[in-house]
Amino acid sequence: MFHEVTSSKGKTRYIKMKTDTGIKDTYMDVFVKCILKHVKGIRAGSDRYTEVFMSPVWRIKGLNPHQDTPVEILHVILLGFLKYFWCNAISRLNNAQKVELQVWLASFDVTGLGIPPLAGQTLVQYAGSLTGQDFHTILQAAPFVLYNLIPQECYEAFLALSALIPLIWQPCIDNIDEHLAILQVAIDHFLNCTAHWTLQWFNKLKFHIICHLPDHIQCFGPAILFATEGFESYNAIIHDHSIHSNRQAPSWDIAHRMA
């Protein structure tokens, strides 16, 4: 259908193909509307005709966007699955249970974990505004502090995720075939537990993206090598240079301060 639109077949042909096939892609519709608007401008004489509507990036020889863009584990897992589950767990608790959870977190023994004592109130009260480092901490405590506070199917999903994440954050893999086999079993178990909880989670694309991770590890090596956590720390530099900006031209303000 996208090829038909880029070939200037028109909106009517596109709608008819959607009706005939029963396929509806809300993500592609955004780009189709832009293309149809451009085609309409060409016919009206206000826009200049261009043969190719797609970005030249996708015309690079040898580039496969599915294989060459590895899973970004920070946003897919820590700021994805774990954030979804943690916010959902907090939303299920009443005020008394939230206070109990804060106490459990604050009293959690962090000996040997290499992390400071947990700020229970912050992790509960600001569940939707936490960072990747906060979720690294929550991951290690969640199976213990959430016991008997959330439904069993939710708790099982937390356990499956807690078992999966250490397999992903491996800096070195000695036996790639054995590791990928174990990782695939852990991913399947996590998805099964999530489906047993509720199928609504699968409306989020990240639950599909994680299925490609074993192939990317096979191609690029341990997932921690292409994680963006280290690069995210440079956001603090940009933030420091934009504090006194009036937000009218933030890029100019940041560039001026850096110069």
Short mmCIF file of C-alpha atoms in Angstrom, two decimals:
data_model
loop_
_atom_site.label_atom_id
_atom_site.label_comp_id
_atom_site.label_asym_id
_atom_site.label_seq_id
_atom_site.Cartn_x
_atom_site.Cartn_y
_atom_site.Cartn_z
CA MET A 1 0.00 0.00 0.00
CA PHE A 2 2.83 2.37 0.81
CA HIS A 3 4.31 1.74 -2.63
CA GLU A 4 0.96 2.59 -4.21
CA VAL A 5 0.82 5.90 -2.34
CA THR A 6 4.41 6.84 -3.23
CA SER A 7 3.58 6.06 -6.86
CA SER A 8 0.95 8.85 -6.78
CA LYS A 9 -2.03 6.47 -7.03
CA GLY A 10 -4.12 8.74 -4.82
CA LYS A 11 -6.09 8.62 -1.61
CA THR A 12 -9.08 6.75 -3.06
CA ARG A 13 -6.90 3.82 -4.19
CA TYR A 14 -5.24 3.70 -0.76
CA ILE A 15 -8.57 3.62 1.09
CA LYS A 16 -9.90 0.90 -1.22
CA MET A 17 -6.83 -1.26 -0.60
CA LYS A 18 -7.27 -0.88 3.17
CA THR A 19 -10.90 -1.95 2.84
CA ASP A 20 -10.10 -4.92 0.62
CA THR A 21 -7.23 -6.24 2.76
CA GLY A 22 -8.58 -5.29 6.18
CA ILE A 23 -5.15 -3.90 7.11
CA LYS A 24 -5.02 -0.74 9.22
CA ASP A 25 -1.65 0.69 10.24
CA THR A 26 -2.07 3.86 12.30
CA TYR A 27 1.69 4.47 12.30
CA MET A 28 1.98 4.36 8.53
CA ASP A 29 -1.14 6.56 8.19
CA VAL A 30 0.83 9.49 9.60
CA PHE A 31 3.36 9.30 6.76
CA VAL A 32 0.73 8.49 4.15
CA LYS A 33 -1.13 11.70 4.99
CA CYS A 34 2.07 13.71 4.52
CA ILE A 35 2.71 12.05 1.16
CA LEU A 36 -0.86 12.54 -0.04
CA LYS A 37 -0.66 16.20 0.94
CA HIS A 38 2.56 16.51 -1.04
CA VAL A 39 1.02 14.75 -4.05
CA LYS A 40 -1.96 17.09 -3.88
CA GLY A 41 0.44 20.05 -3.89
CA ILE A 42 2.22 18.67 -6.97
CA ARG A 43 -1.06 18.42 -8.83
CA ALA A 44 -2.00 21.94 -7.79
CA GLY A 45 1.40 23.24 -8.91
CA SER A 46 2.47 24.46 -5.46
CA ASP A 47 5.03 21.66 -4.85
CA ARG A 48 7.82 20.33 -7.01
CA TYR A 49 7.75 16.66 -8.01
CA THR A 50 10.33 14.34 -6.51
CA GLU A 51 10.61 10.73 -7.58
CA VAL A 52 11.47 9.27 -4.19
CA PHE A 53 9.46 10.08 -1.08
CA MET A 54 11.52 8.00 1.36
CA SER A 55 14.63 9.11 3.20
CA PRO A 56 17.90 8.47 1.33
CA VAL A 57 19.09 6.60 4.43
CA TRP A 58 16.96 3.63 3.39
CA ARG A 59 18.65 3.56 -0.04
CA ILE A 60 22.08 2.80 1.43
CA LYS A 61 23.26 -0.46 -0.08
CA GLY A 62 23.58 -3.28 2.41
CA LEU A 63 21.57 -1.53 5.14
CA ASN A 64 18.87 -3.65 6.77
CA PRO A 65 17.07 -1.46 9.34
CA HIS A 66 15.73 -4.52 11.18
CA GLN A 67 19.11 -6.22 11.58
CA ASP A 68 21.38 -3.17 11.76
CA THR A 69 19.51 -1.21 14.45
CA PRO A 70 19.97 -3.27 17.65
CA VAL A 71 17.54 -3.30 20.55
CA GLU A 72 18.16 -0.36 22.87
CA ILE A 73 17.99 -2.08 26.25
CA LEU A 74 17.81 1.05 28.41
CA HIS A 75 14.54 2.32 26.94
CA VAL A 76 13.09 -1.05 25.98
CA ILE A 77 13.69 -2.81 29.30
CA LEU A 78 14.50 -0.50 32.21
CA LEU A 79 12.47 2.50 31.02
CA GLY A 80 10.07 0.18 29.22
CA PHE A 81 8.99 -3.10 30.83
CA LEU A 82 10.22 -2.36 34.33
CA LYS A 83 8.76 1.15 34.37
CA TYR A 84 5.41 -0.13 33.06
CA PHE A 85 5.25 -2.84 35.70
CA TRP A 86 6.43 -0.65 38.57
CA CYS A 87 3.96 2.16 37.82
CA ASN A 88 1.19 -0.41 37.46
CA ALA A 89 2.10 -1.99 40.79
CA ILE A 90 2.10 1.39 42.57
CA SER A 91 -1.28 2.30 41.05
CA ARG A 92 -2.80 -0.88 42.52
CA LEU A 93 -1.87 0.02 46.10
CA ASN A 94 -3.94 2.02 48.56
CA ASN A 95 -2.37 4.64 50.81
CA ALA A 96 -1.66 2.19 53.63
CA GLN A 97 -0.01 -0.27 51.25
CA LYS A 98 2.12 2.50 49.73
CA VAL A 99 3.38 3.42 53.19
CA GLU A 100 4.13 -0.26 53.85
CA LEU A 101 6.03 -0.51 50.55
CA GLN A 102 8.07 2.60 51.41
CA VAL A 103 9.07 0.99 54.71
CA TRP A 104 10.02 -2.27 52.97
CA LEU A 105 12.16 -0.38 50.47
CA ALA A 106 13.85 1.80 53.09
CA SER A 107 14.69 -1.25 55.23
CA PHE A 108 15.91 -3.38 52.31
CA ASP A 109 19.41 -4.73 53.00
CA VAL A 110 21.69 -3.50 50.19
CA THR A 111 24.83 -5.16 51.53
CA GLY A 112 26.89 -6.54 48.66
CA LEU A 113 24.83 -4.80 45.96
CA GLY A 114 27.11 -1.78 45.66
CA ILE A 115 24.23 0.69 45.91
CA PRO A 116 23.21 3.22 48.61
CA PRO A 117 20.19 2.59 50.87
CA LEU A 118 16.92 2.87 49.00
CA ALA A 119 14.84 6.05 49.21
CA GLY A 120 11.49 4.36 49.66
CA GLN A 121 9.35 7.50 49.54
CA THR A 122 10.98 8.74 46.33
CA LEU A 123 10.70 5.39 44.54
CA VAL A 124 6.99 5.16 45.37
CA GLN A 125 5.84 8.78 45.20
CA TYR A 126 7.69 9.60 41.96
CA ALA A 127 7.32 6.20 40.25
CA GLY A 128 6.63 7.79 36.86
CA SER A 129 9.65 10.11 36.93
CA LEU A 130 12.48 7.76 37.87
CA THR A 131 15.72 7.26 35.93
CA GLY A 132 17.32 4.13 34.55
CA GLN A 133 19.62 3.94 37.59
CA ASP A 134 16.58 4.02 39.88
CA PHE A 135 15.05 1.10 38.00
CA HIS A 136 18.32 -0.83 38.26
CA THR A 137 17.85 -0.54 42.01
CA ILE A 138 14.14 -1.38 41.93
CA LEU A 139 14.86 -4.50 39.88
CA GLN A 140 16.94 -6.00 42.67
CA ALA A 141 14.43 -5.21 45.39
CA ALA A 142 11.06 -5.71 43.67
CA PRO A 143 10.76 -9.51 44.08
CA PHE A 144 11.19 -9.11 47.84
CA VAL A 145 9.27 -5.92 48.64
CA LEU A 146 6.24 -6.59 46.40
CA TYR A 147 5.47 -10.03 47.81
CA ASN A 148 1.79 -10.22 48.88
CA LEU A 149 1.18 -6.61 47.82
CA ILE A 150 0.15 -7.27 44.20
CA PRO A 151 -1.83 -10.08 42.48
CA GLN A 152 0.05 -13.32 41.87
CA GLU A 153 0.07 -12.99 38.05
CA CYS A 154 1.66 -9.53 38.37
CA TYR A 155 4.23 -10.87 40.81
CA GLU A 156 5.10 -13.75 38.47
CA ALA A 157 5.76 -11.25 35.66
CA PHE A 158 8.10 -9.30 37.98
CA LEU A 159 9.97 -12.51 38.81
CA ALA A 160 10.33 -13.41 35.14
CA LEU A 161 11.66 -9.93 34.32
CA SER A 162 14.06 -10.06 37.27
CA ALA A 163 15.44 -13.35 35.93
CA LEU A 164 15.72 -12.01 32.37
CA ILE A 165 17.56 -8.75 32.97
CA PRO A 166 20.79 -10.24 34.46
CA LEU A 167 21.11 -12.38 31.32
CA ILE A 168 20.95 -9.25 29.16
CA TRP A 169 23.37 -7.09 31.17
CA GLN A 170 26.29 -9.45 30.62
CA PRO A 171 29.61 -7.70 29.82
CA CYS A 172 31.19 -10.93 28.56
CA ILE A 173 29.71 -14.07 27.00
CA ASP A 174 31.92 -17.18 27.04
CA ASN A 175 29.64 -19.52 25.11
CA ILE A 176 27.41 -17.56 22.74
CA ASP A 177 25.25 -20.52 21.64
CA GLU A 178 24.53 -21.66 25.17
CA HIS A 179 23.87 -18.12 26.35
CA LEU A 180 21.45 -17.36 23.51
CA ALA A 181 19.53 -20.56 24.17
CA ILE A 182 19.13 -19.64 27.85
CA LEU A 183 18.23 -16.05 26.93
CA GLN A 184 15.56 -17.18 24.46
CA VAL A 185 13.96 -19.38 27.13
CA ALA A 186 13.97 -16.46 29.58
CA ILE A 187 12.39 -14.11 27.01
CA ASP A 188 9.70 -16.64 26.18
CA HIS A 189 8.97 -17.19 29.87
CA PHE A 190 8.73 -13.44 30.45
CA LEU A 191 6.32 -13.00 27.54
CA ASN A 192 4.23 -15.95 28.72
CA CYS A 193 3.95 -14.50 32.23
CA THR A 194 3.04 -11.11 30.78
CA ALA A 195 0.34 -12.68 28.59
CA HIS A 196 -1.02 -14.55 31.61
CA TRP A 197 -1.26 -11.22 33.42
CA THR A 198 -3.04 -9.32 30.63
CA LEU A 199 -2.77 -9.24 26.84
CA GLN A 200 -3.15 -5.46 26.84
CA TRP A 201 0.58 -5.12 27.47
CA PHE A 202 1.20 -6.38 23.93
CA ASN A 203 -0.29 -3.19 22.49
CA LYS A 204 3.14 -1.74 23.28
CA LEU A 205 5.71 -2.40 20.55
CA LYS A 206 8.54 -3.02 22.99
CA PHE A 207 7.13 -6.45 23.77
CA HIS A 208 7.78 -7.35 20.13
CA ILE A 209 11.14 -5.60 19.88
CA ILE A 210 12.60 -7.72 22.67
CA CYS A 211 12.13 -10.82 20.47
CA HIS A 212 14.90 -9.52 18.17
CA LEU A 213 17.48 -9.19 20.96
CA PRO A 214 19.05 -12.69 20.60
CA ASP A 215 19.71 -12.05 16.90
CA HIS A 216 21.32 -8.70 17.70
CA ILE A 217 23.52 -10.21 20.40
CA GLN A 218 24.57 -12.88 17.90
CA CYS A 219 25.52 -10.12 15.45
CA PHE A 220 26.94 -7.35 17.67
CA GLY A 221 27.97 -9.08 20.89
CA PRO A 222 26.75 -8.47 24.47
CA ALA A 223 23.81 -6.06 24.62
CA ILE A 224 25.61 -3.87 27.14
CA LEU A 225 28.06 -2.88 24.37
CA PHE A 226 25.33 -1.09 22.39
CA ALA A 227 23.41 0.26 25.40
CA THR A 228 22.99 4.04 25.54
CA GLU A 229 23.20 4.41 29.32
CA GLY A 230 26.73 5.80 29.16
CA PHE A 231 25.80 8.35 26.51
CA GLU A 232 22.65 9.40 28.38
CA SER A 233 24.89 10.81 31.12
CA TYR A 234 25.99 13.56 28.71
CA ASN A 235 22.45 14.95 28.89
CA ALA A 236 23.52 16.60 32.15
CA ILE A 237 25.94 18.80 30.20
CA ILE A 238 23.19 19.98 27.86
CA HIS A 239 20.89 20.51 30.85
CA ASP A 240 23.47 22.67 32.65
CA HIS A 241 23.80 24.92 29.61
CA SER A 242 20.04 25.36 29.14
CA ILE A 243 19.09 26.28 32.72
CA HIS A 244 19.17 30.03 32.09
CA SER A 245 17.66 29.86 28.61
CA ASN A 246 14.39 31.68 27.90
CA ARG A 247 13.37 28.66 25.73
CA GLN A 248 12.86 30.89 22.69
CA ALA A 249 15.97 29.60 20.94
CA PRO A 250 17.37 26.83 23.20
CA SER A 251 19.76 25.43 20.56
CA TRP A 252 21.35 28.86 20.07
CA ASP A 253 21.59 29.42 23.84
CA ILE A 254 23.27 26.05 24.44
CA ALA A 255 25.72 26.55 21.55
CA HIS A 256 26.55 30.07 22.75
CA ARG A 257 27.32 28.91 26.32
CA MET A 258 29.45 26.01 25.04
CA ALA A 259 31.41 28.34 22.76
#
